Coordinates of C-alpha atoms and ligand atoms in Angstrom, one line a residue:
M45 CA 46.9 -113.2 -236.8
S46 CA 44.2 -112.1 -234.3
S47 CA 44.7 -109.0 -231.7
E48 CA 44.1 -110.4 -228.3
A49 CA 41.2 -108.8 -225.8
N50 CA 44.0 -106.5 -224.0
T51 CA 45.9 -105.2 -227.1
P52 CA 46.6 -101.9 -226.2
V53 CA 45.6 -99.0 -228.3
L54 CA 47.8 -96.2 -229.4
P55 CA 46.2 -92.9 -229.4
N56 CA 45.3 -91.3 -232.8
C57 CA 46.7 -88.0 -234.2
I58 CA 43.2 -86.6 -234.7
R59 CA 39.8 -87.2 -233.5
L60 CA 38.1 -89.8 -235.1
P61 CA 36.0 -90.9 -236.9
L62 CA 35.4 -87.6 -239.5
P63 CA 31.8 -86.6 -240.5
E64 CA 31.1 -88.9 -243.7
D65 CA 30.8 -86.0 -245.8
E66 CA 34.3 -84.3 -244.7
L67 CA 35.6 -87.6 -244.8
M68 CA 34.5 -88.3 -248.5
E69 CA 35.9 -85.5 -250.3
V70 CA 39.4 -85.6 -248.3
V71 CA 39.6 -89.5 -249.1
A72 CA 38.5 -88.3 -253.1
K73 CA 41.3 -86.0 -252.9
A74 CA 44.1 -87.9 -251.3
K75 CA 43.7 -90.9 -253.9
D76 CA 44.5 -88.6 -256.3
Y77 CA 47.0 -86.4 -254.5
A78 CA 49.2 -90.6 -253.9
I79 CA 48.9 -90.9 -257.7
M80 CA 49.9 -87.8 -258.4
H81 CA 52.9 -87.8 -255.9
G82 CA 53.9 -90.8 -257.3
A83 CA 52.7 -93.0 -254.2
A84 CA 51.6 -95.9 -256.8
M85 CA 52.2 -99.7 -258.3
R86 CA 50.9 -101.2 -261.4
S87 CA 47.6 -102.9 -260.6
K88 CA 48.4 -106.6 -260.2
T89 CA 44.8 -107.8 -261.1
A90 CA 44.4 -105.1 -264.3
F91 CA 48.0 -105.3 -265.6
S92 CA 49.2 -102.2 -267.6
P93 CA 52.2 -100.8 -268.5
D94 CA 50.8 -97.6 -269.6
S95 CA 48.9 -96.8 -266.1
L96 CA 49.1 -97.4 -262.3
N97 CA 46.9 -97.2 -259.4
F98 CA 47.5 -95.3 -256.5
A99 CA 49.0 -97.4 -253.7
P100 CA 47.2 -98.2 -250.4
F101 CA 47.5 -95.4 -248.3
V102 CA 46.7 -95.0 -244.3
L103 CA 45.0 -91.6 -244.2
V104 CA 46.4 -90.1 -241.2
P105 CA 49.9 -91.2 -239.8
S106 CA 49.9 -93.7 -237.4
S107 CA 51.1 -92.8 -234.0
F108 CA 54.7 -94.2 -232.6
P109 CA 56.7 -94.1 -229.4
R110 CA 58.7 -90.7 -230.3
K111 CA 61.6 -92.7 -228.1
E112 CA 61.2 -95.7 -229.7
F113 CA 62.0 -94.1 -232.7
E114 CA 64.6 -92.1 -232.2
K115 CA 66.8 -94.4 -230.6
A116 CA 66.0 -97.1 -233.7
V117 CA 67.1 -93.8 -235.8
A118 CA 70.1 -93.6 -233.2
L119 CA 70.8 -97.4 -233.1
Q120 CA 71.4 -97.8 -237.1
P121 CA 75.1 -97.1 -237.9
I122 CA 75.5 -99.4 -234.8
I123 CA 73.1 -102.5 -237.3
N124 CA 75.1 -101.4 -240.3
R125 CA 78.8 -101.8 -238.7
L126 CA 77.3 -104.9 -237.3
M127 CA 76.1 -106.2 -240.9
H128 CA 79.0 -105.2 -242.6
N129 CA 81.7 -107.1 -240.5
V130 CA 78.8 -110.4 -240.7
A131 CA 78.9 -110.1 -244.1
H132 CA 82.9 -110.3 -243.7
D133 CA 83.2 -112.7 -241.4
E134 CA 83.9 -116.0 -243.6
E135 CA 83.9 -118.5 -240.7
F136 CA 80.4 -117.1 -239.0
I137 CA 78.8 -117.0 -242.4
T138 CA 79.6 -120.6 -243.3
T139 CA 79.3 -122.4 -240.5
T140 CA 75.9 -120.6 -239.2
L141 CA 74.6 -121.5 -243.1
A142 CA 75.9 -125.5 -242.9
E143 CA 73.0 -127.1 -242.0
T144 CA 71.2 -125.1 -244.0
I145 CA 72.2 -125.3 -247.0
K146 CA 72.6 -128.6 -247.0
V147 CA 68.3 -128.5 -247.7
D148 CA 67.4 -125.2 -249.0
E149 CA 68.7 -125.1 -252.7
F150 CA 67.9 -121.7 -253.1
T151 CA 70.2 -120.9 -250.1
A152 CA 72.7 -123.1 -251.1
N153 CA 72.9 -121.4 -254.9
L154 CA 73.9 -118.3 -253.4
F155 CA 76.3 -120.0 -251.2
N156 CA 78.0 -121.9 -254.1
I157 CA 78.4 -118.6 -255.7
Y158 CA 80.0 -116.9 -252.5
R159 CA 82.4 -120.0 -252.6
K160 CA 83.4 -119.9 -255.5
V161 CA 84.4 -116.0 -255.3
L162 CA 86.1 -117.3 -252.0
A163 CA 88.1 -119.8 -253.9
H164 CA 89.1 -117.1 -256.6
G165 CA 89.6 -114.1 -254.4
F166 CA 87.4 -111.5 -254.5
T167 CA 87.1 -108.8 -257.6
Q168 CA 85.4 -105.8 -255.9
K169 CA 86.6 -105.5 -252.1
I170 CA 84.0 -102.6 -251.6
S171 CA 80.6 -103.3 -251.1
L172 CA 77.4 -100.9 -250.6
G173 CA 75.1 -102.0 -248.0
M174 CA 71.9 -100.4 -248.3
L175 CA 70.0 -102.1 -245.6
R176 CA 66.6 -102.0 -244.0
S177 CA 66.0 -102.7 -240.3
D178 CA 62.3 -103.9 -240.1
L179 CA 61.2 -103.3 -236.5
M180 CA 57.5 -103.7 -234.8
L181 CA 56.6 -102.1 -231.4
E182 CA 56.0 -105.0 -228.5
S183 CA 53.3 -104.1 -225.7
C184 CA 54.2 -107.1 -224.3
C185 CA 57.4 -106.3 -223.5
P186 CA 59.4 -108.4 -220.3
E187 CA 61.3 -105.4 -218.6
L188 CA 58.4 -103.2 -219.4
S189 CA 55.2 -104.7 -218.7
T190 CA 54.7 -103.5 -215.1
Q191 CA 51.0 -102.6 -214.1
A192 CA 52.5 -98.7 -213.4
Q193 CA 53.8 -98.4 -217.0
R194 CA 50.6 -100.0 -218.5
P195 CA 47.6 -97.5 -218.6
A196 CA 44.7 -99.5 -217.0
A197 CA 42.1 -101.0 -219.0
G198 CA 39.3 -98.2 -220.2
E199 CA 41.8 -95.6 -219.4
D200 CA 42.1 -92.0 -221.6
T201 CA 45.0 -89.8 -221.8
A202 CA 45.8 -87.0 -223.8
V203 CA 48.3 -86.3 -226.9
D204 CA 49.0 -82.5 -227.6
G205 CA 45.7 -82.1 -225.7
M206 CA 43.4 -83.8 -228.3
D207 CA 41.6 -86.6 -227.3
V208 CA 42.8 -90.2 -227.8
A209 CA 41.4 -93.2 -226.5
L210 CA 44.4 -95.1 -224.8
A211 CA 42.1 -98.3 -224.2
V212 CA 42.3 -101.6 -224.0
N213 CA 40.6 -102.6 -227.0
S214 CA 37.3 -101.6 -226.8
V215 CA 36.3 -99.4 -229.8
G216 CA 34.0 -96.5 -228.8
T217 CA 34.8 -92.7 -229.1
A218 CA 34.9 -90.3 -226.1
A219 CA 31.5 -88.9 -227.0
A220 CA 29.6 -91.6 -228.6
G221 CA 25.8 -91.3 -227.3
T222 CA 23.5 -88.9 -227.6
G223 CA 20.8 -86.4 -225.7
R224 CA 21.9 -84.5 -222.3
K225 CA 23.2 -86.9 -220.3
A226 CA 25.9 -88.5 -223.2
A227 CA 26.7 -84.7 -224.0
A228 CA 27.8 -83.9 -220.3
A229 CA 29.7 -87.1 -219.9
A230 CA 31.4 -85.7 -222.6
T231 CA 32.3 -82.9 -221.4
E232 CA 33.2 -84.7 -218.3
Q233 CA 35.3 -86.7 -220.5
E234 CA 36.6 -83.8 -222.3
E235 CA 37.7 -82.4 -219.1
Q236 CA 39.6 -84.9 -217.5
L237 CA 41.3 -85.4 -221.3
K238 CA 42.2 -81.4 -220.7
R239 CA 43.4 -82.3 -217.2
K240 CA 45.7 -85.4 -218.6
A241 CA 47.0 -83.0 -221.5
A242 CA 49.6 -81.7 -219.3
N243 CA 51.2 -85.2 -219.1
P244 CA 53.4 -86.5 -221.6
I245 CA 52.1 -90.2 -223.7
Q246 CA 53.2 -92.7 -221.5
S247 CA 54.6 -94.6 -224.1
A248 CA 57.2 -96.3 -222.0
Y249 CA 54.5 -99.6 -222.3
C250 CA 56.3 -100.1 -225.3
C251 CA 59.6 -100.7 -226.7
W252 CA 60.5 -102.2 -229.9
K253 CA 62.0 -105.2 -231.5
Q254 CA 63.6 -106.1 -234.8
V255 CA 61.7 -107.8 -237.6
E256 CA 64.2 -108.6 -239.8
I257 CA 66.9 -106.7 -241.1
N258 CA 67.0 -106.7 -245.1
T259 CA 70.2 -106.1 -247.1
I260 CA 69.1 -106.7 -250.5
A261 CA 66.2 -105.1 -252.6
S262 CA 65.3 -103.0 -249.0
G263 CA 62.2 -101.2 -251.1
F264 CA 60.4 -97.7 -250.1
G265 CA 63.0 -95.9 -250.1
H266 CA 60.3 -93.2 -252.0
L267 CA 57.4 -94.7 -250.9
G268 CA 58.5 -94.1 -247.3
P269 CA 58.7 -90.1 -247.9
A270 CA 55.9 -90.1 -250.4
S271 CA 53.4 -91.5 -247.5
K272 CA 54.4 -88.6 -245.2
I273 CA 53.7 -86.5 -248.2
I274 CA 50.1 -87.4 -249.0
Q275 CA 49.1 -87.7 -245.2
R276 CA 50.7 -83.8 -244.5
F277 CA 48.3 -83.2 -247.3
V278 CA 45.6 -84.6 -245.4
L279 CA 45.9 -83.2 -242.2
S280 CA 46.2 -79.6 -243.7
E281 CA 43.4 -79.9 -245.8
L282 CA 41.2 -81.4 -242.1
G283 CA 42.9 -78.2 -240.7
H284 CA 45.4 -79.6 -238.4
A285 CA 48.6 -78.4 -239.9
D286 CA 49.9 -77.2 -236.2
K287 CA 50.2 -81.3 -236.2
L288 CA 52.9 -81.5 -239.0
H289 CA 55.8 -81.2 -236.8
N290 CA 55.4 -84.1 -235.6
M291 CA 56.1 -85.9 -238.6
P292 CA 59.9 -86.8 -239.0
S293 CA 61.6 -85.9 -241.5
N294 CA 62.3 -88.3 -244.4
N295 CA 64.7 -88.3 -247.0
A296 CA 65.0 -92.1 -247.9
L297 CA 65.1 -91.6 -251.1
A298 CA 68.4 -89.2 -251.2
G299 CA 69.9 -91.2 -248.3
L300 CA 69.5 -94.5 -250.5
C301 CA 70.7 -92.9 -254.1
D302 CA 73.4 -90.7 -252.9
G303 CA 74.8 -93.9 -251.3
M304 CA 74.7 -95.4 -254.9
V305 CA 76.2 -92.2 -255.9
K306 CA 78.9 -92.6 -253.1
A307 CA 79.7 -95.5 -254.5
W308 CA 79.9 -94.4 -258.1
D309 CA 82.5 -91.9 -257.3
I310 CA 84.8 -94.9 -255.4
Y311 CA 84.6 -97.0 -258.9
A312 CA 85.8 -93.5 -260.4
K313 CA 85.1 -94.0 -264.3
P314 CA 83.3 -91.0 -265.2
K315 CA 81.3 -93.1 -268.0
A316 CA 80.4 -96.1 -265.9
V317 CA 76.6 -96.7 -265.3
I318 CA 74.6 -97.1 -262.3
L319 CA 72.7 -100.8 -263.5
F320 CA 69.3 -101.8 -261.5
I321 CA 68.4 -105.8 -261.8
I322 CA 65.0 -105.6 -261.8
E323 CA 61.9 -108.3 -262.2
D324 CA 60.3 -109.8 -265.6
V325 CA 57.8 -107.1 -264.4
S326 CA 57.6 -104.2 -262.0
Y327 CA 54.7 -103.7 -260.3
N328 CA 57.0 -101.3 -257.2
I329 CA 57.8 -99.7 -259.9
C330 CA 57.4 -95.8 -259.1
D331 CA 59.9 -96.8 -255.7
Q332 CA 62.4 -98.4 -258.7
R333 CA 61.9 -95.6 -260.7
F334 CA 61.8 -92.7 -258.2
H335 CA 65.4 -93.8 -257.7
E336 CA 66.6 -93.9 -261.2
F337 CA 64.6 -90.4 -261.8
Y338 CA 66.2 -89.0 -258.2
I339 CA 70.2 -89.9 -259.8
R340 CA 69.4 -88.8 -262.9
E341 CA 67.9 -85.1 -261.8
T342 CA 70.7 -84.9 -259.1
Y343 CA 73.4 -85.9 -261.2
P344 CA 73.2 -85.9 -264.9
H345 CA 76.4 -87.1 -265.6
I346 CA 75.6 -90.6 -264.6
K347 CA 73.3 -92.9 -266.6
V348 CA 70.9 -95.2 -264.9
L349 CA 69.9 -98.9 -267.0
R350 CA 67.3 -101.4 -266.0
R351 CA 68.4 -104.8 -266.6
T352 CA 66.4 -108.4 -266.2
L353 CA 68.8 -111.3 -264.9
T354 CA 67.7 -113.0 -268.0
E355 CA 68.7 -109.6 -270.0
V356 CA 72.4 -109.5 -268.0
H357 CA 73.1 -112.9 -269.0
K358 CA 72.7 -112.3 -272.8
E359 CA 74.3 -109.2 -273.1
G360 CA 77.1 -109.0 -270.3
K361 CA 80.6 -110.4 -270.4
L362 CA 83.8 -109.3 -268.4
G363 CA 86.4 -107.0 -269.8
Q364 CA 90.3 -107.7 -269.5
S365 CA 90.2 -106.4 -265.7
K366 CA 87.1 -108.2 -265.3
E367 CA 85.0 -104.7 -265.8
L368 CA 81.2 -105.7 -266.2
L369 CA 80.1 -104.7 -269.8
L370 CA 76.3 -104.3 -271.3
G371 CA 77.3 -103.7 -274.9
N372 CA 79.9 -101.5 -274.8
Q373 CA 78.8 -99.9 -271.6
E374 CA 81.0 -100.5 -268.5
V375 CA 79.1 -100.6 -265.2
A376 CA 79.9 -99.3 -261.8
V377 CA 77.4 -100.2 -259.6
I378 CA 75.0 -103.0 -259.7
Y379 CA 71.7 -102.7 -257.2
F380 CA 69.6 -105.3 -256.8
R381 CA 66.1 -105.2 -257.2
A382 CA 65.6 -108.5 -258.2
G383 CA 67.9 -111.9 -257.7
Y384 CA 66.3 -112.6 -253.6
E385 CA 63.6 -115.7 -254.3
P386 CA 63.6 -118.4 -256.3
G387 CA 61.3 -117.5 -258.9
H388 CA 63.7 -114.6 -260.3
Y389 CA 65.8 -117.6 -261.6
H390 CA 64.1 -118.9 -264.2
S391 CA 67.2 -121.0 -265.4
Q392 CA 71.1 -121.6 -264.9
A393 CA 71.2 -118.5 -267.5
E394 CA 69.6 -116.7 -264.3
W395 CA 72.3 -118.3 -261.9
D396 CA 75.0 -117.8 -264.3
A397 CA 74.5 -114.1 -265.1
R398 CA 74.3 -113.2 -261.0
Y399 CA 77.8 -115.2 -260.8
L400 CA 78.8 -112.9 -263.6
M401 CA 78.4 -109.7 -261.8
E402 CA 79.6 -111.4 -258.1
T403 CA 83.1 -112.3 -259.9
S404 CA 83.0 -108.7 -262.2
L405 CA 84.9 -105.2 -260.8
A406 CA 81.4 -103.6 -260.1
I407 CA 80.3 -103.0 -256.6
K408 CA 77.5 -104.6 -255.7
C409 CA 74.6 -104.1 -253.5
P410 CA 74.6 -106.4 -252.3
S411 CA 77.6 -108.2 -252.5
I412 CA 76.8 -112.2 -252.0
H413 CA 78.2 -112.4 -248.7
Y414 CA 75.9 -109.1 -248.0
H415 CA 72.9 -110.9 -249.6
L416 CA 73.8 -114.0 -247.0
A417 CA 74.3 -112.0 -244.0
G418 CA 70.2 -110.9 -244.1
T419 CA 69.1 -114.8 -244.1
K420 CA 67.4 -115.0 -241.3
K421 CA 68.8 -118.2 -240.6
V422 CA 71.9 -115.4 -239.9
Q423 CA 69.8 -113.1 -238.0
Q424 CA 69.0 -115.8 -235.6
A425 CA 72.2 -116.8 -235.1
L426 CA 73.3 -113.3 -234.1
A427 CA 70.5 -113.1 -231.3
Q428 CA 72.1 -115.9 -229.5
P429 CA 73.7 -115.1 -225.9
A430 CA 77.7 -113.5 -226.8
V431 CA 77.8 -113.7 -230.5
L432 CA 77.3 -110.3 -230.8
E433 CA 80.7 -109.7 -228.9
R434 CA 82.4 -110.8 -232.1
F435 CA 81.2 -108.2 -233.9
I436 CA 80.7 -105.5 -231.7
N437 CA 83.4 -103.7 -229.5
D438 CA 81.3 -101.7 -227.2
P439 CA 80.0 -103.4 -224.2
D440 CA 77.2 -100.8 -224.6
E441 CA 76.6 -101.2 -228.1
I442 CA 75.8 -105.3 -227.5
K443 CA 73.8 -104.2 -225.0
A444 CA 71.9 -101.7 -226.9
V445 CA 71.5 -104.4 -230.3
G446 CA 70.9 -107.7 -227.5
K447 CA 67.8 -105.4 -226.5
I448 CA 66.0 -105.6 -230.0
F449 CA 66.3 -109.3 -230.4
T450 CA 63.6 -111.2 -229.4
G451 CA 63.5 -114.9 -229.2
L452 CA 65.1 -117.1 -232.1
Y453 CA 65.6 -120.1 -232.6
S454 CA 67.4 -122.9 -234.4
L455 CA 65.7 -125.4 -236.1
D456 CA 68.8 -127.5 -237.0
D457 CA 69.3 -131.4 -236.7
N458 CA 70.8 -131.3 -233.5
E459 CA 70.1 -131.2 -229.9
A460 CA 68.9 -127.3 -229.5
G461 CA 67.1 -127.7 -232.6
N462 CA 65.4 -130.7 -231.1
A463 CA 63.9 -128.6 -228.5
T464 CA 63.0 -125.9 -230.3
Y465 CA 60.6 -128.5 -232.4
E466 CA 59.2 -129.6 -228.8
M467 CA 58.6 -125.9 -227.8
A468 CA 56.9 -125.1 -231.0
L469 CA 54.7 -128.0 -231.0
R470 CA 53.9 -128.0 -227.3
T471 CA 52.7 -123.4 -228.0
P472 CA 52.5 -122.6 -231.5
E473 CA 50.5 -119.9 -230.5
K474 CA 53.8 -118.2 -229.3
F475 CA 55.5 -118.1 -232.5
V476 CA 56.0 -117.4 -235.8
L477 CA 58.1 -119.9 -238.3
K478 CA 60.4 -118.5 -240.8
P479 CA 62.4 -120.3 -243.8
Q480 CA 65.1 -118.1 -245.8
R481 CA 63.2 -116.5 -247.9
E482 CA 62.4 -112.6 -249.0
G483 CA 59.4 -110.4 -250.4
G484 CA 56.5 -112.0 -247.8
G485 CA 54.2 -114.4 -247.8
N486 CA 56.9 -116.7 -246.3
N487 CA 55.8 -117.7 -243.0
V488 CA 54.2 -120.1 -240.9
Y489 CA 52.3 -118.5 -237.8
G490 CA 50.6 -119.7 -234.9
V491 CA 48.5 -123.0 -234.8
D492 CA 49.6 -123.6 -238.1
I493 CA 52.8 -124.4 -237.5
P494 CA 52.8 -128.1 -235.4
D495 CA 51.1 -129.4 -239.0
A496 CA 53.6 -127.7 -241.1
L497 CA 56.8 -129.2 -238.9
K498 CA 55.4 -132.5 -238.9
R499 CA 55.3 -132.1 -242.9
M500 CA 58.9 -131.9 -242.7
S501 CA 61.6 -134.4 -242.2
R502 CA 64.4 -133.5 -239.1
V503 CA 66.6 -132.4 -241.9
E504 CA 64.6 -130.2 -243.7
R505 CA 63.7 -128.6 -240.7
S506 CA 67.1 -126.7 -240.9
A507 CA 65.8 -124.8 -243.3
W508 CA 63.5 -122.9 -241.1
I509 CA 64.2 -121.1 -237.8
L510 CA 61.6 -119.9 -235.2
M511 CA 60.7 -116.4 -233.9
D512 CA 59.0 -115.4 -231.2
L513 CA 55.4 -113.6 -232.1
I514 CA 55.7 -109.6 -231.7
H515 CA 52.5 -108.2 -230.3
P516 CA 52.5 -104.8 -231.3
P517 CA 49.9 -102.2 -229.9
L518 CA 46.8 -101.5 -232.5
T519 CA 45.8 -98.1 -234.1
R520 CA 42.3 -97.4 -235.1
G521 CA 41.9 -95.3 -238.5
Y522 CA 40.8 -95.1 -242.2
M523 CA 42.6 -97.7 -244.9
V524 CA 42.0 -96.2 -248.8
R525 CA 42.7 -99.1 -251.0
P526 CA 41.9 -99.1 -254.7
G527 CA 38.6 -100.1 -255.1
G528 CA 37.4 -100.3 -251.6
D529 CA 35.0 -98.9 -249.6
M530 CA 34.0 -96.2 -250.1
P531 CA 33.7 -94.4 -247.5
P532 CA 36.6 -96.1 -245.7
Q533 CA 35.7 -97.6 -242.6
I534 CA 37.3 -97.3 -239.0
V535 CA 39.9 -100.3 -238.9
E536 CA 42.2 -101.9 -236.6
M537 CA 45.8 -102.1 -237.6
V538 CA 49.1 -102.6 -236.9
S539 CA 52.6 -101.1 -238.0
E540 CA 56.6 -102.0 -239.0
L541 CA 58.7 -99.6 -239.7
G542 CA 62.2 -99.6 -241.6
I543 CA 64.8 -98.3 -241.1
F544 CA 67.5 -97.4 -243.9
G545 CA 70.5 -97.2 -243.6
V546 CA 74.0 -97.0 -245.7
V547 CA 77.4 -98.8 -245.1
I548 CA 80.4 -98.7 -247.6
G549 CA 83.6 -100.6 -247.0
D550 CA 85.7 -103.3 -247.9
A551 CA 86.3 -106.3 -245.0
E552 CA 89.3 -103.7 -243.2
H553 CA 87.7 -100.2 -243.2
I554 CA 84.2 -98.8 -243.5
V555 CA 84.1 -95.7 -245.2
H556 CA 80.6 -94.7 -245.4
N557 CA 78.4 -95.3 -242.5
Y558 CA 75.0 -93.5 -242.1
Q559 CA 71.0 -93.7 -241.0
A560 CA 69.4 -92.9 -244.1
G561 CA 65.6 -92.1 -243.8
H562 CA 62.7 -94.5 -242.6
M563 CA 59.3 -96.4 -244.3
L564 CA 55.7 -97.9 -242.4
R565 CA 54.0 -100.3 -243.5
T566 CA 50.8 -100.8 -241.5
K567 CA 48.2 -103.7 -242.1
L568 CA 45.1 -105.1 -240.8
S569 CA 45.7 -106.5 -237.3
T570 CA 43.9 -109.7 -238.8
A571 CA 46.6 -109.9 -240.9
N572 CA 49.7 -112.2 -240.6
E573 CA 51.4 -110.3 -242.9
G574 CA 51.6 -107.0 -244.4
G575 CA 53.3 -106.7 -247.9
V576 CA 52.1 -103.2 -249.6
A577 CA 53.2 -104.8 -253.2
A578 CA 51.5 -108.0 -252.3
G579 CA 48.0 -106.4 -251.2
L580 CA 48.0 -106.6 -247.8
G581 CA 49.5 -103.9 -246.3
A582 CA 49.4 -100.2 -246.6
L583 CA 51.4 -97.1 -247.1
D584 CA 52.1 -94.8 -243.7
S585 CA 53.9 -93.0 -242.0
P586 CA 54.8 -92.0 -237.9
Y587 CA 53.3 -89.6 -236.0
L588 CA 55.5 -88.7 -232.9
I589 CA 54.0 -89.3 -229.6
Ligands
ADP690 P1 60.1 -110.6 -245.3 O1 61.5 -111.0 -245.6 O2 59.4 -112.0 -246.3 O3 59.6 -109.5 -245.2 P2 59.6 -110.8 -242.5 O4 60.5 -111.6 -241.4 O5 59.4 -110.0 -242.7 O6 60.2 -111.9 -244.0 O7 58.3 -111.6 -242.2 C1 57.0 -110.9 -243.5 C2 56.0 -110.3 -242.4 O8 55.8 -111.6 -241.0 C3 56.4 -109.1 -241.2 O9 56.3 -108.3 -242.3 C4 55.8 -109.4 -240.4 O10 54.5 -108.5 -240.8 C5 55.7 -110.3 -240.1 N1 56.0 -110.9 -238.7 C6 57.6 -111.5 -239.0 N2 58.2 -111.8 -238.1 C7 57.0 -111.1 -237.3 C8 57.1 -111.6 -235.7 N3 58.2 -112.0 -234.3 N4 55.9 -111.1 -235.2 C9 54.8 -110.7 -235.5 N5 54.8 -110.5 -237.1 C10 55.9 -110.8 -237.9
MG691 MG1 63.1 -109.7 -245.6
MG692 MG1 59.8 -108.1 -244.5

C-alpha cells in the first residue's frame, strides 16, 4: 500500500523535526521509560524467557479528529449489543457461514464445535464478550469530500496555536530554508498560522470506517494505556505538558479485567479461578501478564492460571455438573489469548480441548458463537443492506452503525460472488482480499488480488471476502524500534484505532455493556499491515484535534 500524492496529512501535536541532540536524548530516555513501564515484548529474533525488548512506539501521539474519536467511543455499546445479538442468532450464523465452511477447514472446525454444542444445548448460557472494534479514518469519504471541506493543497492550518502542516503530501516544514528571505517568509508564515489558530482544526474531511471487529484475543488492553504513558512522558520532557489534556484517558486494562471479574462474580464460586488460554510461546507477554497482575493485585482472592490448549487437553476434565476442572481447581472464566489461528491447534488434542471447554460450565471469552460472529464473513454479511435491522431496533442506531461500514463484498459461489470476482479483476487497486483468519498477515492487497483469485476455484473463493481499501490520512513523526536508526528519521505513517467493549449476558438479557478504553497502532504508510506483535506497527495513542 503506498500513499497517494493527494493523501491529506494530519497536523502534528508539536513542531517537528526536533533538534538532533534533543531527539537523541529524549529517545534514549523514552526507550528506558517504555521497558520500565511494561511497554515491552519478548524478542522474536533473540528470544529469551528472561528478557524483554521495548515495543516499537511512535515518539509523540498522533493526531486524531476529536469528533470522530468521540463518535467511535459513543457507538461502542451499540456495537457490543449488535455483536451479542449476532452471536445468538443461530440461523444468521449458519446461513452466513454455509459456503465458507465448505472450503475453509479452520472455520469448519469451529463451526463443528458450534453445531455439536447446539445439538446438546449450551451448558453455560452466559457469554463474556471482550471486543475490539478496529477502525481507520477514511480521507476520501464520499459524503465529506467536497472542496469546501478539504483544505487546499499546501494550505497550512494550526492546532492549539501551533504550526502544523495540513499540507497535501509534500514533505517540508514551515521554516525550511536559511537566510533573511527564508526568515521573513517563516515569520509571515507564523503570522498566518497565528491568524488561523483562532479557527478550530478542520477534521471534517475525515470520517472513520470499521476495519474489522475482533471477538477473540482482543489484545492491547495494557499496551494501549502504556503507549499513552510513554508519550505523556515524552511530551512533558520536551516541555509540552500543557498539551497533555488532549490525550484522552484510557482505562482499557481496568475495563477489560473488570469484565472478567464481573463474569467471575456471575459464576459465583469463591474458589473458582480465571484461566488464560495462551500460545506455546507468548511474545506479547507484557500485555497478557498485566491483565493477570491487575486481577491479582485488585482482587487478590481470585486466582489466575495460564495454560496452552495442549495442557488443557492433558489436565482438563469435566466434573459432575460439567464444571471445568484442571487438577482439582474449578475454572469460572476462560479468557482465550490463543485459539484464533490454525497454528494453535497442533493436533486433534487441541480441538478436543476447545470442545471440552465449550461444553463446560465455565464462562468463555469468547464462546464459540461469539468467535464465529467475529469472522470476516459475518462482518461482510452485516454490511449488506437491511441486515442490521435484524439485530438493532432503533432506526438512528441502524443509521449510525451503517455509516461505519465501507464496501464489503461476498465471494460466495453464486451470482453476487461472481460479480465481486469480476469487479476485483477490473479494479484490484481499490480492494483488500481477506480470509477468515486473525492475527494479521493473511490479507492480499490491490494488484496482488487478481493472481490470488485466479489461483482459486470458484468454490474456494467462498473462504474469502473482498473489502474496499480505506485511505487514511498521513501523520509524520518518529517511530522508535529496537535496533532501529538512531536518531530516528521522520517517516510518514497511518494509524488504526481500536475501541474496546465489554458485553456480558445470555440470549435473552445483557447484564453488562460498556465501552472499555482504546488502543492506537501506527504503521509506515507504505506497509500493508501494522501488527505490533508481528513487527510492523508501533504503539501510539491519539492526540485529539
Ligand atoms: P486481522 O484480523 O488479521 O487483524 P484485519 O482485517 O484487521 O485482519 O487486517 C489486518 C490489517 O490490514 C489491518 O490492521 C489494516 O492495517 C489492514 N487492513 C485491513 N482492512 C483494510 C482496509 N479495508 N483498508 C486498508 N487497510 C486494511
Ligand atoms: Mg482481527
Ligand atoms: Mg485486525
